[in-house]
Coordinates of C-alpha atoms and ligand atoms in Angstrom, one line a residue:
X172 CA -18.8 -53.7 25.1
X173 CA -17.3 -54.6 21.7
X174 CA -13.8 -55.7 20.7
X175 CA -12.9 -53.0 18.2
X176 CA -10.1 -52.7 15.6
X177 CA -9.2 -49.3 14.1
X178 CA -7.9 -49.3 10.5
X179 CA -6.6 -46.3 8.6
X180 CA -3.4 -44.8 7.2
X181 CA -0.8 -43.2 9.5
X182 CA -2.1 -39.8 10.4
X183 CA -5.8 -40.7 9.8
X184 CA -6.6 -39.9 13.4
X185 CA -6.8 -43.4 14.8
X186 CA -5.1 -42.4 18.1
X187 CA -7.4 -39.5 18.6
X188 CA -10.6 -41.5 17.9
X189 CA -9.3 -44.4 20.0
X190 CA -8.8 -42.2 23.0
X191 CA -12.3 -40.8 22.7
X192 CA -13.8 -44.2 22.3
X193 CA -11.9 -45.6 25.3
X194 CA -13.2 -42.7 27.4
X195 CA -16.8 -42.9 26.2
X196 CA -17.2 -46.7 26.6
X197 CA -14.7 -47.1 29.5
X198 CA -12.6 -49.7 27.7
X199 CA -8.8 -49.9 27.4
X200 CA -7.1 -48.2 24.4
X201 CA -4.4 -50.6 23.3
X202 CA -1.9 -48.9 21.0
X203 CA 1.1 -51.0 19.9
X204 CA 2.8 -47.8 18.8
X205 CA 2.4 -46.3 22.3
X206 CA 3.6 -49.5 23.9
X207 CA 6.7 -49.6 21.7
X208 CA 7.5 -45.9 22.2
X209 CA 7.3 -46.4 26.0
X210 CA 9.7 -49.3 25.7
X211 CA 12.1 -47.1 23.6
X212 CA 12.0 -44.4 26.2
X213 CA 12.6 -46.8 29.1
X214 CA 15.4 -48.4 27.0
X215 CA 14.2 -52.0 27.5
X216 CA 15.4 -54.8 25.2
X217 CA 12.1 -54.6 23.3
X218 CA 12.6 -50.9 23.0
X219 CA 16.1 -51.3 21.5
X220 CA 14.8 -53.8 19.0
X221 CA 11.7 -51.8 18.0
X222 CA 13.7 -48.5 17.6
X223 CA 15.7 -49.9 14.7
X224 CA 12.5 -50.6 12.7
X225 CA 10.4 -47.6 13.8
X226 CA 13.2 -45.1 12.9
X227 CA 13.2 -46.4 9.4
X228 CA 9.4 -46.3 9.1
X229 CA 9.4 -50.2 8.8
X230 CA 7.1 -52.5 10.7
X231 CA 8.4 -54.3 13.9
X232 CA 8.4 -58.1 13.2
X233 CA 5.0 -59.8 13.5
X234 CA 6.0 -62.2 16.2
X235 CA 7.1 -59.4 18.5
X236 CA 3.9 -57.3 18.2
X237 CA 1.7 -60.4 18.3
X238 CA 3.2 -61.4 21.7
X239 CA 2.8 -57.9 23.0
X240 CA -0.9 -57.8 22.1
X241 CA -1.7 -61.4 23.3
X242 CA -0.2 -60.5 26.7
X243 CA -2.1 -57.2 26.9
X244 CA -5.4 -58.8 25.9
X245 CA -5.1 -61.4 28.7
X246 CA -5.1 -58.6 31.3
X247 CA -8.2 -58.2 33.4
X248 CA -9.3 -54.8 32.1
X249 CA -9.5 -56.2 28.6
X250 CA -12.1 -58.8 29.3
X251 CA -15.1 -56.6 28.5
X252 CA -14.2 -54.9 25.3
X253 CA -11.1 -53.0 24.1
X254 CA -10.0 -50.8 21.2
X255 CA -6.9 -51.8 19.3
X256 CA -5.1 -48.9 17.6
X257 CA -2.3 -49.7 15.2
X258 CA -2.7 -53.5 15.4
X259 CA -3.2 -55.5 13.4
X260 CA -1.0 -54.0 10.6
X261 CA -0.4 -57.2 8.5
X262 CA -2.6 -60.1 7.4
X263 CA -0.4 -62.4 9.6
X264 CA -1.2 -60.2 12.6
X265 CA -4.9 -60.3 11.8
X266 CA -4.8 -64.0 11.5
X267 CA -3.0 -64.4 14.8
X268 CA -5.5 -62.1 16.5
X269 CA -8.5 -64.0 15.1
X270 CA -7.2 -67.1 17.0
X271 CA -7.3 -65.4 20.4
X272 CA -10.1 -62.8 20.0
X273 CA -13.4 -62.2 18.4
X274 CA -13.3 -58.8 16.7
X275 CA -16.8 -57.4 16.6
X276 CA -16.1 -54.3 14.4
X277 CA -13.3 -52.9 12.3
X278 CA -13.6 -49.2 11.8
X279 CA -11.8 -48.0 8.7
X280 CA -11.0 -44.3 9.1
X281 CA -10.7 -42.7 5.6
X282 CA -8.8 -39.4 5.2
X283 CA -7.6 -37.7 2.0
X284 CA -3.9 -38.1 1.2
X285 CA -3.2 -34.4 1.5
X286 CA -4.7 -34.2 4.9
X287 CA -2.5 -37.1 6.1
X288 CA 0.7 -35.3 5.0
X289 CA -0.5 -32.1 6.6
X290 CA -1.2 -33.9 9.9
X291 CA 1.9 -35.9 10.1
X292 CA 4.2 -33.0 9.3
X293 CA 2.7 -30.9 12.2
X294 CA 2.0 -33.6 14.7
X295 CA 3.4 -33.4 18.2
X296 CA 3.1 -36.2 20.7
X297 CA 3.6 -36.7 24.5
X298 CA 5.0 -39.7 26.2
X299 CA 1.7 -39.9 28.1
X300 CA 0.0 -40.8 24.8
X301 CA -1.5 -37.4 24.1
X302 CA -1.3 -36.2 20.5
X303 CA -1.7 -32.7 19.2
X304 CA -0.8 -30.5 16.2
X305 CA 1.2 -27.3 15.8
X306 CA -2.0 -25.6 14.5
X307 CA -3.6 -26.3 17.9
X308 CA -0.6 -25.8 20.2
X309 CA 0.2 -22.4 18.6
X310 CA 3.8 -22.3 19.9
X311 CA 3.0 -23.9 23.3
X312 CA 5.1 -27.0 23.6
X313 CA 3.6 -28.5 26.8
X314 CA 1.2 -31.3 26.8
X315 CA -2.4 -30.1 27.5
X316 CA -3.1 -33.3 29.4
X317 CA -0.1 -33.8 31.7
X318 CA 2.2 -30.8 31.3
X319 CA 5.3 -32.7 30.0
X320 CA 7.1 -31.3 26.9
X321 CA 5.7 -32.5 23.7
X322 CA 8.0 -33.7 20.9
X323 CA 8.1 -34.6 17.2
X324 CA 8.1 -38.4 16.6
X325 CA 11.3 -39.4 14.9
X326 CA 9.2 -41.3 12.4
X327 CA 7.2 -38.2 11.5
X328 CA 10.3 -36.9 9.6
X329 CA 9.4 -36.4 5.9
X330 CA 11.7 -39.2 4.6
X331 CA 10.3 -41.7 7.1
X332 CA 6.7 -40.6 6.5
X333 CA 7.0 -41.7 2.8
X334 CA 8.2 -45.1 3.9
X335 CA 5.4 -45.5 6.4
X336 CA 2.8 -44.6 3.8
X337 CA 4.3 -47.2 1.3
X338 CA 4.3 -49.8 4.1
X339 CA 0.7 -48.9 4.8
X340 CA -0.4 -49.4 1.2
X341 CA 1.5 -52.7 0.7
X342 CA 1.0 -54.4 4.1
X343 CA -1.8 -52.8 6.0
X344 CA -4.4 -51.7 3.4
X345 CA -5.1 -55.4 2.6
X346 CA -6.7 -55.7 6.1
X347 CA -9.6 -53.7 4.7
X348 CA -10.5 -56.7 2.5
X349 CA -9.8 -59.1 5.4
X350 CA -12.3 -57.5 7.7
X351 CA -14.8 -56.9 4.9
X352 CA -14.8 -60.6 4.2
X353 CA -15.3 -61.2 7.9
X354 CA -18.4 -59.0 7.7
X355 CA -17.3 -56.5 10.4
X356 CA -15.9 -53.6 8.4
X357 CA -17.4 -50.2 8.7
X358 CA -16.0 -47.3 6.6
X359 CA -15.9 -43.9 8.4
X360 CA -15.2 -40.9 6.2
X361 CA -13.3 -38.7 8.6
X362 CA -14.0 -34.9 8.8
X363 CA -13.5 -33.0 12.0
X364 CA -12.6 -34.8 15.2
X365 CA -16.1 -34.2 16.6
X366 CA -18.1 -35.2 13.5
X367 CA -15.9 -38.3 13.0
X368 CA -16.5 -39.3 16.6
X369 CA -20.3 -39.0 16.0
X370 CA -20.0 -41.3 13.0
X371 CA -17.9 -43.7 15.1
X372 CA -20.4 -43.8 17.9
X373 CA -23.3 -44.4 15.5
X374 CA -21.4 -47.4 14.1
X375 CA -20.6 -48.7 17.6
X376 CA -24.1 -48.3 19.0
X377 CA -25.7 -50.3 16.2
Ligands
AMP119 P1 1.9 -46.0 15.3 O1 2.0 -45.1 16.5 O2 0.8 -46.9 15.3 O3 1.9 -45.2 14.0 O4 3.2 -46.9 15.2 C1 4.5 -46.3 15.1 C2 5.5 -47.4 14.6 O5 5.5 -48.5 15.5 C3 5.1 -48.0 13.2 O6 5.6 -47.2 12.1 C4 5.8 -49.3 13.3 O7 7.2 -49.2 13.1 C5 5.7 -49.7 14.8 N1 4.4 -50.5 15.0 C6 3.3 -50.1 15.7 N2 2.3 -51.0 15.7 C7 2.8 -52.0 14.9 C8 2.3 -53.3 14.5 N3 1.1 -53.7 14.8 N4 3.1 -54.1 13.7 C9 4.4 -53.7 13.4 N5 4.9 -52.5 13.7 C10 4.2 -51.7 14.5

């Protein structure tokens, strides 16, 4: 299977698509955001460091996330394809990644700005990695996957969201050009979860 990178603004649905891809192709879903949130919950040294950045909507330093991803990619389950979700987020991260991995495809999930705001403001997440939305949960706060209580990510608060979108424009959007130049970029115009996943599969099966 392929080594896949998912690009797209916060709230574009990367996590949802990554989970579907991981299941369909039986490859690990590697989300730096999930790894960092787990460390925050477990109050590790890494978690304490990451929290100060995440709560502001800023990026965790490149060296820190690059080390996390290098370690993760060296594990046995990542030797036959993987999906990277939320990494790389800067050109420096993409360059570091290119030294240790061959990325076969970068899927750029494109979503209108208004949709992103709507999604982030109603998003609920679970520590198990599941993501949902108030429109789907309809007042039910338990995770449909594992039954734990879902919560609002601290960094989904309106003031932090604005910062994250600025950071995306300045630091992460340039990766579109980076992967286009590498000849592996595929744009996906996202619609419903199902239709988007159909377009993703079509791109991956080529
Ligand atoms: P995400 O769940 O991918 O939206 O990530 C949540 C937050 O974790 C981001 O706003 C960053 O503060 C941090 N983070 C996740 N991935 C990275 C990365 N590749 N580089 C730097 N910071 C990251």
